[in-house]
Each structure stands twice: as C-alpha cells, then as structure tokens.
XYZ file of C-alpha atoms in Angstrom:
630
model
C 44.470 205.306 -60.478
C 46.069 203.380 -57.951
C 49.693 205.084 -58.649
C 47.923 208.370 -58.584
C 46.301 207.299 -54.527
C 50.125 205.559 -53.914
C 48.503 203.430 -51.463
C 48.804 199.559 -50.426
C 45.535 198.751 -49.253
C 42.843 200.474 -51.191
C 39.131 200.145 -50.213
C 36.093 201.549 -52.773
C 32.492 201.222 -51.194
C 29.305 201.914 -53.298
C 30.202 200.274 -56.255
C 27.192 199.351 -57.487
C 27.590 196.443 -59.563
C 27.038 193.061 -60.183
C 28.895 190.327 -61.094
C 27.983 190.177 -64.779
C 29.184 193.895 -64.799
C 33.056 192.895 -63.806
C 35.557 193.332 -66.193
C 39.425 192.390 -66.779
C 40.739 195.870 -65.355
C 38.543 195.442 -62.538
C 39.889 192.264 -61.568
C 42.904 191.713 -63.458
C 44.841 194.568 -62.105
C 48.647 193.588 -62.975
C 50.083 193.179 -59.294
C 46.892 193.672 -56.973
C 44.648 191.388 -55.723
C 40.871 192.196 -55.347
C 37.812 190.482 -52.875
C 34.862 191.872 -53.546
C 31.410 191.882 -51.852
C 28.280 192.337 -54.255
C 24.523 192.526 -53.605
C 22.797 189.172 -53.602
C 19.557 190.490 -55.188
C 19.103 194.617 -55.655
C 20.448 195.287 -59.071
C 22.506 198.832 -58.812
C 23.283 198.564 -55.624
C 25.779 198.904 -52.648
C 28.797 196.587 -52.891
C 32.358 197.511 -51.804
C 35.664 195.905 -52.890
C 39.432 195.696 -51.626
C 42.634 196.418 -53.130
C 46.072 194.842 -51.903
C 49.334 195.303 -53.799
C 50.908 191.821 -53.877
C 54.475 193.287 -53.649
C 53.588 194.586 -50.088
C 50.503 192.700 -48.312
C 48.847 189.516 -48.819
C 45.973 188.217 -46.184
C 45.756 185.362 -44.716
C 41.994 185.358 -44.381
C 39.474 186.625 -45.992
C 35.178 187.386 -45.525
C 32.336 188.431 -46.871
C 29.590 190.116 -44.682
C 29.621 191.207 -40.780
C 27.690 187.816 -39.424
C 29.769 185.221 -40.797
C 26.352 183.777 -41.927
C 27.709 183.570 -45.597
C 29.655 180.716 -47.485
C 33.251 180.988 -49.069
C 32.994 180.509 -52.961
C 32.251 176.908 -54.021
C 31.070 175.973 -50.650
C 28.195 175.480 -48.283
C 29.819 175.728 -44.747
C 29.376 179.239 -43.546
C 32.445 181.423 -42.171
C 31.674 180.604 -38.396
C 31.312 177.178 -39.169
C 34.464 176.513 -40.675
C 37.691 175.040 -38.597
C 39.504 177.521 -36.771
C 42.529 177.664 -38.336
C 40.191 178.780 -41.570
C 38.457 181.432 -40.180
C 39.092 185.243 -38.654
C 36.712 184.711 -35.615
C 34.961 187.032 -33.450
C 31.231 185.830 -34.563
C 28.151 187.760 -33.055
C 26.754 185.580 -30.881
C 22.831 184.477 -31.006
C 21.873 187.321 -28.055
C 23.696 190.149 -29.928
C 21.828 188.827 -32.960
C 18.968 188.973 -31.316
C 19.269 192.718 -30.829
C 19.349 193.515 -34.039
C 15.416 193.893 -35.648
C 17.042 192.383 -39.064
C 18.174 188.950 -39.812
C 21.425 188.190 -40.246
C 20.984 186.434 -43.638
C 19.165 190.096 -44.233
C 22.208 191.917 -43.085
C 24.566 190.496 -45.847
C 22.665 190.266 -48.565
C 23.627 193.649 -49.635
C 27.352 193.659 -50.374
C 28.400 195.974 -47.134
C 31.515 194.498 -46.109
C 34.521 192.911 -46.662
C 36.686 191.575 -43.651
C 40.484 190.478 -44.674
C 42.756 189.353 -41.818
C 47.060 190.174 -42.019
C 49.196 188.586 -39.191
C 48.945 192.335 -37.672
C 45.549 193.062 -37.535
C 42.113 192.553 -38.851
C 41.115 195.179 -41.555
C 37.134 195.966 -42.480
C 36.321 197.719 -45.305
C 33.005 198.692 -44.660
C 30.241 200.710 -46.333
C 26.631 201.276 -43.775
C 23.449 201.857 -44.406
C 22.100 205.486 -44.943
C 19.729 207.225 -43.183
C 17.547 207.861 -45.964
C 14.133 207.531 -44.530
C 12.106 205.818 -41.555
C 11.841 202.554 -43.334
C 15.464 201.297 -43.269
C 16.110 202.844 -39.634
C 15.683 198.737 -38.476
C 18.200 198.249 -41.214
C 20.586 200.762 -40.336
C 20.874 200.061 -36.717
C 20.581 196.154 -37.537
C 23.949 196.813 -39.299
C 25.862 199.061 -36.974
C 25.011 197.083 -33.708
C 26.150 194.064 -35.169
C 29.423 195.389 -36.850
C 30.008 197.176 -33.196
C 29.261 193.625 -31.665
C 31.952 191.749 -34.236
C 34.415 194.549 -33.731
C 34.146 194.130 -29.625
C 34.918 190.262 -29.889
C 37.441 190.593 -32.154
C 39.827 192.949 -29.485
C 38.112 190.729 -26.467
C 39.619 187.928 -28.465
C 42.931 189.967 -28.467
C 43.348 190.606 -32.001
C 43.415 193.992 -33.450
C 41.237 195.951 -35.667
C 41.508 198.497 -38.360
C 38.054 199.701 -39.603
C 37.734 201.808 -42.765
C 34.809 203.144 -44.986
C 31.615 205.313 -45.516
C 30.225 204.843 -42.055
C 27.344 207.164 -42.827
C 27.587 208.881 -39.706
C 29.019 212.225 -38.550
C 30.574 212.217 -35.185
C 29.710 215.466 -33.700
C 29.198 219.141 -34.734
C 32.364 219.294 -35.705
C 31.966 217.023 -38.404
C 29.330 218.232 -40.253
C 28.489 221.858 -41.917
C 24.951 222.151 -41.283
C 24.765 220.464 -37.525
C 23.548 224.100 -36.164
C 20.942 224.240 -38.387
C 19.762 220.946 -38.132
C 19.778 220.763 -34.513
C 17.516 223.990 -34.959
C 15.114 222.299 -37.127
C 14.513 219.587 -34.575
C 14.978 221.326 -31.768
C 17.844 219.392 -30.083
C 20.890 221.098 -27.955
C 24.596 219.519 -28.707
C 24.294 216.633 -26.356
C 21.325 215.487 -27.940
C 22.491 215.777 -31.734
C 25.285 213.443 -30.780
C 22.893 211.135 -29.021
C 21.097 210.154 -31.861
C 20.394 206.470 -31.818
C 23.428 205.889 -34.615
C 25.654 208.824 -33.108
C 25.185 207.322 -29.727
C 26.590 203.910 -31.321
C 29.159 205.282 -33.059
C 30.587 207.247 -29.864
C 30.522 204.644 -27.529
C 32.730 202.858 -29.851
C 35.266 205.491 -29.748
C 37.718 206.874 -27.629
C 36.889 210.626 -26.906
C 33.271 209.927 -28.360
C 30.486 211.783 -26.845
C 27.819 210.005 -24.424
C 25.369 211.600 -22.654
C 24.328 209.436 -19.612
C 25.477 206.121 -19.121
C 26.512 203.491 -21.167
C 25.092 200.939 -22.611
C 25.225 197.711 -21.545
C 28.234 195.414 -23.122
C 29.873 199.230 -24.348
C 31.183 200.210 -21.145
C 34.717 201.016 -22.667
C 35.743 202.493 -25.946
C 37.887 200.165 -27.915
C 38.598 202.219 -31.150
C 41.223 205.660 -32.056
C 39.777 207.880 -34.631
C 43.126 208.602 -36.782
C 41.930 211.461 -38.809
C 40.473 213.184 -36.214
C 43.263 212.410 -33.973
C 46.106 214.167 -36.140
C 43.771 217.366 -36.556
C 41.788 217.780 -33.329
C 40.427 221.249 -34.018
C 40.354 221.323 -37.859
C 36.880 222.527 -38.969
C 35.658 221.747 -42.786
C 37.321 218.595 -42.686
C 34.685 216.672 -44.884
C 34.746 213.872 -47.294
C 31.321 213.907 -48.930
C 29.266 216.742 -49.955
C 25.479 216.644 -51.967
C 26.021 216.743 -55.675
C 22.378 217.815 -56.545
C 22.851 221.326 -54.788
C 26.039 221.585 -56.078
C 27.730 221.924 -52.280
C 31.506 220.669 -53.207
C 32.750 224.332 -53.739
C 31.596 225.853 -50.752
C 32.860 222.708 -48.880
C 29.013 222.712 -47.011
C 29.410 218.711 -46.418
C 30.163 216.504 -43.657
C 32.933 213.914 -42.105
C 31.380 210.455 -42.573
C 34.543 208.682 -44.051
C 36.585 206.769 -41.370
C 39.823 204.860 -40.699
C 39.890 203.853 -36.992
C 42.051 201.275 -35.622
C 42.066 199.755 -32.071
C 43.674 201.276 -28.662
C 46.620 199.140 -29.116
C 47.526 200.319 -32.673
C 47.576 204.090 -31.794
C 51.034 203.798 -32.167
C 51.536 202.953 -35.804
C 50.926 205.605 -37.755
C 52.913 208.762 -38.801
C 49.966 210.502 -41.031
C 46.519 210.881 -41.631
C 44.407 213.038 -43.709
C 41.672 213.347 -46.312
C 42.375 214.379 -49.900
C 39.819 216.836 -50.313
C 41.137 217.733 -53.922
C 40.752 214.404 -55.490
C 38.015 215.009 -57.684
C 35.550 211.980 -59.540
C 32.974 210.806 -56.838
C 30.630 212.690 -54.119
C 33.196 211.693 -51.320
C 36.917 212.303 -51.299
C 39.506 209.957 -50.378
C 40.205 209.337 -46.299
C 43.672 207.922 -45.556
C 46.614 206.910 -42.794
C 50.188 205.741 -43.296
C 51.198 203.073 -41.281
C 54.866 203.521 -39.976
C 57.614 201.580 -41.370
C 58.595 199.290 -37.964
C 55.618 198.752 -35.425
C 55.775 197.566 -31.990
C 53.474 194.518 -31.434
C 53.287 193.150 -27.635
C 56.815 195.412 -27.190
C 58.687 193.447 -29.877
C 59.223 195.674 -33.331
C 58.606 194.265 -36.380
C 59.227 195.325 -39.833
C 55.571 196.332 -40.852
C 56.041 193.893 -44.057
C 56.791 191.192 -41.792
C 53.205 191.203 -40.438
C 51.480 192.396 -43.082
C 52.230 189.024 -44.723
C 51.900 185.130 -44.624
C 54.557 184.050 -42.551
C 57.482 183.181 -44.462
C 57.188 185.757 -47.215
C 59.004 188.701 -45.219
C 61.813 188.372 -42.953
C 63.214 191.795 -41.417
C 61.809 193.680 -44.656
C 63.357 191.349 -46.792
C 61.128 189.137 -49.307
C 61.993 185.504 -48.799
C 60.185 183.751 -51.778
C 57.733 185.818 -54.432
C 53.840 186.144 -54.575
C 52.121 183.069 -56.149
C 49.580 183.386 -58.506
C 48.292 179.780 -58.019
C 49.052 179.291 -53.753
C 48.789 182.541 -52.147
C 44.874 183.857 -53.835
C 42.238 183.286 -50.869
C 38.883 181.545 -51.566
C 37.735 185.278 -51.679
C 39.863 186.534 -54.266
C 38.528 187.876 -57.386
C 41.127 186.008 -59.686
C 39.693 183.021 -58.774
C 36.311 183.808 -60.084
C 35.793 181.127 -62.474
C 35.086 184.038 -65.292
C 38.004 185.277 -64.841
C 40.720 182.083 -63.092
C 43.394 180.652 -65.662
C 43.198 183.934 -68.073
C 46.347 184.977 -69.859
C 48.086 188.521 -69.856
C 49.216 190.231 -72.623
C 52.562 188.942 -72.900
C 51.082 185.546 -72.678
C 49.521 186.148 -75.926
C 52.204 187.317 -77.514
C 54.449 184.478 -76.672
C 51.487 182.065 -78.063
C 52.674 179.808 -80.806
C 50.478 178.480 -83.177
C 49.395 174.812 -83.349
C 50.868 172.401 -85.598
C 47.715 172.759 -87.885
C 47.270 176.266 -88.686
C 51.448 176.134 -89.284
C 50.868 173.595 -92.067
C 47.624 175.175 -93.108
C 49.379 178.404 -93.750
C 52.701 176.864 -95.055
C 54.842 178.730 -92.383
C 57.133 175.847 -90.564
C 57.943 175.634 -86.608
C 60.697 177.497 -86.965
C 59.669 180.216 -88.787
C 56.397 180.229 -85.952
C 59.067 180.232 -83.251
C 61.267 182.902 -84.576
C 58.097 185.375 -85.112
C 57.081 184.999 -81.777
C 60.106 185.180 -80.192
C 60.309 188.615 -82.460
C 56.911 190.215 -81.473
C 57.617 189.028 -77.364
C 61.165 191.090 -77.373
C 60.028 193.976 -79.073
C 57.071 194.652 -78.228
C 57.561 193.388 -74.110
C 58.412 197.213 -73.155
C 55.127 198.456 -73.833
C 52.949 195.460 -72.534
C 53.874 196.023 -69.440
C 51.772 199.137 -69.189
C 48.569 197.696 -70.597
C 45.616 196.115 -68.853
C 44.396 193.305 -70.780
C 41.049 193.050 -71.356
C 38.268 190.663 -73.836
C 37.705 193.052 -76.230
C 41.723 193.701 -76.791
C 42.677 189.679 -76.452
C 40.000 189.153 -78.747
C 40.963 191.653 -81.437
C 45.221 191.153 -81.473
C 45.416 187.260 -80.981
C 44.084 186.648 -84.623
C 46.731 189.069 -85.749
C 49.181 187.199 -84.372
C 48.668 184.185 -86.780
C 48.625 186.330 -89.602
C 52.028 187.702 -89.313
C 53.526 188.801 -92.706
C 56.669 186.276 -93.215
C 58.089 185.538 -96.319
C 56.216 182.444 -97.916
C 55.160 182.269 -101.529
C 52.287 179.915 -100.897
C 50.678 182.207 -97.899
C 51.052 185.103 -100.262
C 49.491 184.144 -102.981
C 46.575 182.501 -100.751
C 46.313 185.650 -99.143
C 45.744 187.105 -102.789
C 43.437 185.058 -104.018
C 41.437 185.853 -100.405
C 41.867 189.013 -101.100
C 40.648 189.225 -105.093
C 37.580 187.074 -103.744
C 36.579 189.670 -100.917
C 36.957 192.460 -102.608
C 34.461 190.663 -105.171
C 32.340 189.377 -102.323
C 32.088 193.038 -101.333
C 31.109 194.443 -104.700
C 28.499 191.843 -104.746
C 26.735 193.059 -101.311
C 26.977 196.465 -102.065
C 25.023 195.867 -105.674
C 22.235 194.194 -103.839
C 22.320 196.365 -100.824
C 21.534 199.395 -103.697
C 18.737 197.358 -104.608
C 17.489 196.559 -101.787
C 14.602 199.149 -102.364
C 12.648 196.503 -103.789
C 12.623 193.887 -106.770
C 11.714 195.195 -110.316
C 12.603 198.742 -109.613
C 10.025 199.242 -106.898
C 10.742 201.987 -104.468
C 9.796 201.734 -100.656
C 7.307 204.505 -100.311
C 8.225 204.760 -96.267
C 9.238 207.712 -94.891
C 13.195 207.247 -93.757
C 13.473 209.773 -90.629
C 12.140 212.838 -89.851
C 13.639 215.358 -92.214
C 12.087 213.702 -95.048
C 8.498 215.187 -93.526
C 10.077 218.596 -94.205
C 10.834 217.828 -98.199
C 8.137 218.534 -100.517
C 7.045 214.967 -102.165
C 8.844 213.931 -105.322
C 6.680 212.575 -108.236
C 6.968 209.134 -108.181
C 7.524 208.993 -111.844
C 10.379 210.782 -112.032
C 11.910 208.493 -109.255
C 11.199 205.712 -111.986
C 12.408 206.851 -114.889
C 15.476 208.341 -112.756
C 16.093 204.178 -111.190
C 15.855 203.201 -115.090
C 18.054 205.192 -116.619
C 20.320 205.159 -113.785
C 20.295 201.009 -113.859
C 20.819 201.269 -117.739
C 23.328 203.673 -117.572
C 25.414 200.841 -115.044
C 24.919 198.026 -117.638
C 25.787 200.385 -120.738
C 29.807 200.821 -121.525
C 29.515 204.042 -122.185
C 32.903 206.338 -121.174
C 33.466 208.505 -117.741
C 32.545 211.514 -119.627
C 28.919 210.238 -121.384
C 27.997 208.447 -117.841
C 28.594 211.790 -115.828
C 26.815 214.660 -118.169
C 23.598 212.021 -118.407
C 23.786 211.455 -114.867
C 23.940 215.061 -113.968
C 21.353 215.979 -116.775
C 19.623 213.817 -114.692
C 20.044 215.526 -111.445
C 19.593 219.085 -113.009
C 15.843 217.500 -113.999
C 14.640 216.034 -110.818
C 15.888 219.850 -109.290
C 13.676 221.331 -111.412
C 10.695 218.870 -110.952
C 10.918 218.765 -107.223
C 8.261 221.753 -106.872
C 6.466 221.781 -110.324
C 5.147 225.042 -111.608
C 1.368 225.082 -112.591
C 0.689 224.066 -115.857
C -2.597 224.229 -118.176
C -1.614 221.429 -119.999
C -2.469 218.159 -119.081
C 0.259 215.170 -120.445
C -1.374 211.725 -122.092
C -1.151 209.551 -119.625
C -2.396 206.935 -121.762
C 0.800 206.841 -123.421
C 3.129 205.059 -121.457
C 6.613 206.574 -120.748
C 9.225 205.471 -122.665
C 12.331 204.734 -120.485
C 14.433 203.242 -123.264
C 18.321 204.639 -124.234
C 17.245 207.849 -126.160
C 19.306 211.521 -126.315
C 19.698 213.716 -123.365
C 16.765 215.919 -124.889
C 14.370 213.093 -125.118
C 14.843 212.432 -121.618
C 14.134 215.939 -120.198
C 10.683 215.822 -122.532
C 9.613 212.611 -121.054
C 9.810 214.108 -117.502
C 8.361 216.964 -118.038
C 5.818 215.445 -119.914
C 4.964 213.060 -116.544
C 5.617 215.618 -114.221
C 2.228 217.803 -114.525
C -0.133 213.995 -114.606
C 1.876 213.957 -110.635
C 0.455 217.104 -109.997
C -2.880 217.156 -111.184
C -3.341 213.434 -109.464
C -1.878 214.087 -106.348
C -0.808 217.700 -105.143
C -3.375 219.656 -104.642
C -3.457 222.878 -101.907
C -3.764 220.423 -98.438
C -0.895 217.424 -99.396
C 1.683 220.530 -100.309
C 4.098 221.405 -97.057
C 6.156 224.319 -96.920
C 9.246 223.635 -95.592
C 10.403 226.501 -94.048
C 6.943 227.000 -92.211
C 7.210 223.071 -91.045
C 10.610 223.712 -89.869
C 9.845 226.911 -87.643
C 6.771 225.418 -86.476
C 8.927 221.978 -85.050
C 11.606 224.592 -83.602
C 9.531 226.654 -81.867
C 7.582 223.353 -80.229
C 10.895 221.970 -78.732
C 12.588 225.025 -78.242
C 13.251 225.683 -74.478
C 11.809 228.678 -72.945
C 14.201 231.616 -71.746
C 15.505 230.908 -68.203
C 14.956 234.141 -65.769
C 18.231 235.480 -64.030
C 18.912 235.360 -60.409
C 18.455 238.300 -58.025
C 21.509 238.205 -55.992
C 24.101 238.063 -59.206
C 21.685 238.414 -62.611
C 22.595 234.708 -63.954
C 20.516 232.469 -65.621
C 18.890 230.275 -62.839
C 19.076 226.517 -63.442
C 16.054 224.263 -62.958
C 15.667 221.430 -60.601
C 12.308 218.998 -59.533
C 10.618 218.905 -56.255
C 11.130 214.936 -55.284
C 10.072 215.965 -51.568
C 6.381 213.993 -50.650
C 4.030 216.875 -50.215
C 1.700 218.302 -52.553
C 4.732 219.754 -54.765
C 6.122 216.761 -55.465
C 7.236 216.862 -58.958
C 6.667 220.427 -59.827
C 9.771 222.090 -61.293
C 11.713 225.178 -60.500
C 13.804 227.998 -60.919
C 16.796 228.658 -58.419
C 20.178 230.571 -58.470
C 22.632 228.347 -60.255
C 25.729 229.087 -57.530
C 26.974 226.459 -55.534
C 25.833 226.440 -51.551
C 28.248 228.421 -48.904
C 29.370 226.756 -46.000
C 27.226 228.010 -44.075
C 24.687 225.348 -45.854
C 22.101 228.030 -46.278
C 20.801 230.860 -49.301
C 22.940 234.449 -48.270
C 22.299 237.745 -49.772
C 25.114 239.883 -51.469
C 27.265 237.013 -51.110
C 29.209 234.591 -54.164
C 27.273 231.843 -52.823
C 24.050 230.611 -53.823
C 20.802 233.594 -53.254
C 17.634 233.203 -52.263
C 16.270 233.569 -56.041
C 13.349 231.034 -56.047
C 10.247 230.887 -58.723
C 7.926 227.563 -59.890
C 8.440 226.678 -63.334
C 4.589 227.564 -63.828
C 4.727 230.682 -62.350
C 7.320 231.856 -64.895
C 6.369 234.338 -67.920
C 9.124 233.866 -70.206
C 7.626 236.418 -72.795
C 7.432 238.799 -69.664
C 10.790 239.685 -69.364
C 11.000 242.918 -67.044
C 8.453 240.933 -64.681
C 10.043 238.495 -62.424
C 8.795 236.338 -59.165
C 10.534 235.720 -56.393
C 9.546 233.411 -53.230
C-alpha cells in the first residue's frame, strides 16, 4: 500500500479501532514508524494514525490530542506540562478554552488528532467531527475553535504549520456538488452558505477564504494556504469523498472536505498538489502535495532532508549516521507499545539457534544447530525481506525451525517411533469418535440440521441391526471382498426400507431379532421381518412427510419476491430502508439501482439514477404489468 501512495508522510483518519484490534502489519511496518491516536471509550470509533518512512523523516516530537490535556505513554504529566525542550508548544490558553462549550478532557477522548513536530514545521494529522445532527454541533465547534486556536499560537510562536485530514467541511460552492441545492432547501444566498458557523471558521483561517462581515475577534488575519485548491483555482468536481449508500462515486456528486494546508510562510515549498480521485477502497480518495527537494527557511536553503530530521542525521542530503530502532522511537511511537516493543522480524527467527537443551534432547550438536541456521538465514534471506511478520506466521514457522531434517540416526528413529504412536493415537480417536453415538449401540435420536426434517424417518430397528452387523463385521477377519458385498447388501436393504410399502402382515414382535453372524439371506428376512412392527407402531398418515412437498413449501417461504424494474431504463430496482425520523422510519423501498449524476438529483432520460420510487408494501409482485410510481 504504501509503495502503491509513494509517499513519506502518510496520514489515515477514521480508523476505527482499538488497541486490542492492532496487529504486527499495522505497527510493524518494515521501515515506517507509526503514532497513533485511539478513542478512550467509544468502541468502533474515530481514531487516526501517522506514517513516516524512517529512511526520509523522523520527528522530533510527538502528541496526542489538540489541548495538550493528555499524558505521553507511561506517564502522568500532561503535554503542556512537560519541560520545554519536551514539548511542541502552542497550548490553548484557559480563555480560548473557555470558548469552546466542551471540555478539553472531552475534546480528546476521541482519537482526532495526532500532532508530530520535524525541525521544519509542525505537521497535524487531523480528522473533525461531522455534522451529523444537532446534538454534536457543541462538539463540532468545541473541536474546530480549539484546533484554529492551537494552530494561531503555533505561527504567533513563529513556527510553522502543515495541517492535513478529513476536516469535514467544504469551503465554498465550489467544493461541493449539491451546494445549489442545498442552499435552496434552506433558503440561503452564497454568502450565507459559506457563513455557516463551521464554514465561517474554516475561512477565516484561510487565505482567500470567504467572510461576510467582519472578523472575528483574535482571527483578524488568515494564517493558512490551501495547496490543493491553490494549484487548481477553477477546477470544478474536485472531490475526495462521496456517499456510499446512494451509490454517488460514479457520477462524482460528492464534495472537497479533504485538506493539506500549510502556513503563509511555506507557500513556497511545494511543486504539486492533487487528489487521486481513482484510488479506489474507502468513501474518500487520497489528498496529497510534494514538498520540493531544497526549501528556503528564513532565506537560507536547506536540503528538505536536512529539516525533516533530528539534527545530525542529514547533512546537505547526505545521511550522517542510520535510523535507530532503540534511540530515535518517540514516547508516541507505536513500536514502543509494550504489545508490540522488543519483537523479532522474520530474519530474526530464522537466525534463532536452539538452546543447549533441545540440541541434546534431539541429539543434533552445536555445530550441526549452527550450520542449519546459518543454511535457512542465506537462502531463504531474499524472500524475507518482502514479508510482514506477524503472530500467527512467527507462531506457526519457529517450531519448524527446530525440527529441521539433518542427518542423525537417533532423531530419526525418535521421530519414527512419534510417528508409529500418532498415527495409533489417531486410529484410537477416530474409533471412539464413531462411537460416540452412544454406549451399547445406542443411537442419538436428535435431529442433526435441517435437511434431516426433509428425510422420511428410518425405522429404528433397522438402524440397530445395521450398527450390529456393521460393528461385527469390524471385529470379524473376514476378506475385502466378503466385508464389501455384506456391507452393501446392507445398504441395498435400508434403501428399500426407508419408505416401507403397506403390508397385511403383521411380524412377531415377541420374538426378538436375531443380530448374530448368519448368511446374507438371513439378514434381509430379519429386516423385513422388523420393518412392518416400525410401521404399524409408529407411521401412521400425520408423522409421514413428503419431501418434495416440505421442500417447496420451505423455498417458497424464504424465497425473495420479484423486484419491479425502473421506469427511466427497465432494471431491476434495488431496495433500501427509510432511517430518516418521521413516520416512515424503517419502511423499505424500491428505487432505480443507477448511481446519482452530478447534478446530486433523480433526471429523466438520462444514465443516471430516475425518479422510479415505490414502498416495499405497496408492491404486487404477482402483478406484473401493474407498477407504482411516486
């Protein structure tokens, strides 16, 4: 993934997980480092993460949440009460606080953002609050006015910041498909859309942002560049996230809410920015800039790796002493969660020698241990490279490893003899797992899944006699040949009983079956002879199911009905369910099964999505030249 994006810094919000949920190629990505930020108590919820290649960037700092309110990992100090030389700086102080409706403890419990600082600039990775509904509006804006507060005394501070992720907000018209028809719905003229209480935020905050009226107080000047925007002024359709449920990626009906801005003094920097629309697997695409290879900082150029490093690492591009694994991992990092700290790669295990005890156990010396793994680490190094290790693979090769075929009489013939005795140990489980059906040939009577409802019943006789001869056939040492015409005489004789005919002879039931060795004749008479006492005992008209009328009966309950065809194009509509509060909430129903048109609403004669419409109820499947429309 990350050689497919070719990118140094890479920055996933929404990742909704926890920290039970992280695995080895989450974390242990061979030459990346990771800091994550996960939600302290929803389950399935939020969370974001960074990326940095390790051959390119390395922070010096790094944060979790906007209000430095948290603690590093393995402390109780919070950020902004660390030492200086500890922490990135730029705190909200307790009046902007105070504007927010939402506490800042609140604020970070959710796993929104991740704050890393390089020698060149601070970098947020970032992902806000949605405007979902009324209830998390305090949230929302909670959120944004303090992230607009830290990013203001960060660059009054003089350092400077590049801010990244789902913001949740589109700019302007511009940057979103249906603005015209929303602004219709509420009745609002252009100024007004982008005055929004979020939009009106967000603008101030950037240069060229609309503001109707004045400013607000302490956002008198613009202190961000969007980049995107910036390298394609007048592009229209420029979206990164579309709605999945009305299928609106294909018509590109979505909006612009992905951002990487960077401060006034960085607009110099960078050579590209885009979105890659085309990168398929999530609801948003992919928003990126490339940062130029020299960068003028206070009109002295740098090589970007020199600042985009600890100092000391880089010196005019040039790497002056390699990445450690065991110095250079912040507080943050996720290598040094304690699940994960210390673990071996791959080629670790394959360089593992045994200890001195299983050598001598096995009666394989040192040298013979030291040649094998010296073998397996050569030859098989090329390919290791390539693979992520994970538990389930460590778990499942490092035993191999000790069992490596070398030439030892004494570990062969132990692993004979351990061989003989597990085969027998496995003959022995599978001759009590056949009788597990219960002790003294009894037969559990419970039905075993669903299909068996559909079988007519079986006398239970039969079943006996069958388990009998079948056991005394296993103990007898009778030849292949005998063993397989008695066992399919058998077989031929519990076809035939399955449905009994009627009979107007009734068997003695006094007289006890015998179930001893006899011919293949006496057998068949001692069925039939039991078979018609099963009937007359147990089937009579009600207890006897026909299969094939169970069978269509079960089909036609589960089958679903016929789906009616659009209007506008004559294919099968798809169904969806009403989740909007109202008095249809939760009905289900029929629409055209095209994706949405940029235009973001139904069109007629069009390959977008028609007006076709009808409730689920209202739907006559059996009526198929009759069809309702809304």
């Amino acid at each position: 993934m990350f050689d497919i994006l070719e990118a140094d810094i890479v920055v996933f919000q929404e990742t909704k997980i926890q920290r039970k949920d992280l695995s080895d190629d989450m974390v242990l990505v061979p030459g990346w480092d990771c800091y994550f930020s996960l939600p302290r108590h929803k389950k399935g919820y939020s969370g974001i993460v960074i990326y940095t290649r390790q051959s390119v960037c390395a922070p010096v700092h790094a944060e979790e949440g906007v209000t430095g309110i948290l603690c590093p990992p393995n402390s109780s100090t919070s950020f902004f009460d660390l030492p200086e030389e500890q922490k990135i700086g730029g705190y909200p102080s307790p009046s902007q606080l105070s504007a927010s409706a939402v506490d800042a403890t609140t604020l970070d419990s959710e796993g929104r953002c991740v704050i890393l600082e390089f020698p060149a600039f601070v970098f947020f990775g970032v992902y806000s609050p949605a405007n979902r509904d009324e209830s998390r509006d305090d949230f929302r804006l909670g959120f944004l006015e303090v992230l607009d507060a830290r990013i203001r005394n960060l660059v009054a501070a003089g350092k400077r910041v590049f801010l990244t992720g789902d913001l949740n907000i589109s700019r302007e018209e511009l940057d979103a498909a249906n603005a015209e028809a929303s602004m219709r719905k509420q009745g609002l003229t252009g100024l007004e859309f982008v005055s929004t209480p979020a939009r009106r935020l967000f603008n101030q905050l950037l240069e060229g942002g609309k503001v109707l009226g004045d400013r607000d107080e302490g956002r008198e000047n613009p202190i961000m560049w969007d980049i995107c925007r910036a390298f394609h002024p007048n592009r229209k359709g420029m979206f990164t996230c579309w709605e999945q449920k009305i299928n609106a990626r294909p018509g590109n009906c979505g909006a612009r809410i992905d951002y990487v801005l960077c401060s006034l003094a960085m607009k110099g920097w960078f050579c590209s920015s885009n979105i890659q629309e085309g990168l398929m697997g999530s609801d948003h695409c992919p928003v990126y800039a490339v940062i130029k290879d020299r960068i003028t900082i206070d009109g002295k150029e740098h090589d970007t790796r020199d600042v985009m490093n600890p100092p000391g690492m880089f010196y005019e591009g040039k790497r002056q002493r390699e990445y450690s694994a065991t110095i250079d991992p912040l507080p943050l990092s996720g290598k040094l969660i304690p699940e994960f700290f210390g673990r071996r790669n791959i080629r670790d295990m394959f360089a593992r020698k045994p200890s001195i005890a299983q050598s001598q156990s096995s009666g394989v010396t040192k040298n013979e241990v030291e040649d094998c793994s010296l073998k397996a680490t050569t030859e098989d190094s090329p390919n290791v490279k390539q693979v992520t290790a994970s538990p389930k693979l460590l778990r499942s090769t490092a035993p191999r490893m000790s069992a490596i075929p070398l030439s030892s009489p004494t570990a062969a013939g132990k692993r004979r003899v351990a061989s003989e005795t597990s085969s027998s140990k496995t003959l022995k489980r599978a001759k009590s797992g056949s009788a597990a059906a219960g002790e003294n040939g009894a037969i559990d009577k419970g039905q075993r899944s669903l299909k068996g409802f559909f079988k007519p019943k079986v006398a239970a006789n039969v079943v006996a006699i069958g388990a009998a001869e079948g056991q005394e056939l296993l103990q007898t040492g009778m030849d292949n040949n005998t063993i397989g015409q008695d066992l399919q005489s058998f077989v031929d004789t519990v076809d035939m009983c399955r449905v009994p005919e009627p009979c107007t002879e009734t068997g003695d039931i006094s007289n006890p079956v015998n179930t001893s060795r006899g011919t293949e004749n006496d057998f068949h008479t001692e069925v039939m002879a039991a078979t018609p006492t099963r009937q007359d005992t147990t089937h009579d008209g009600d207890n006897v199911h026909d299969p094939v009328e169970s069978k269509e009966s079960w089909s036609k309950l589960f089958t679903k009905p016929a789906a009616p065809r659009c209007e506008g194009h004559g294919e099968p509509c798809i169904t969806l369910l009403t989740k909007k509060q109202g008095m249809n909430l939760g009905r289900s129903f029929w629409m055209c099964p095209r994706p949405l048109g940029p235009s973001g609403a139904k069109e007629k004669k069009t390959q977008w999505r028609c007006q076709t419409f009808i409730w689920c109820s209202d739907w006559n499947a059996n009526a198929a030249n009759t069809s309702w429309y809304e």
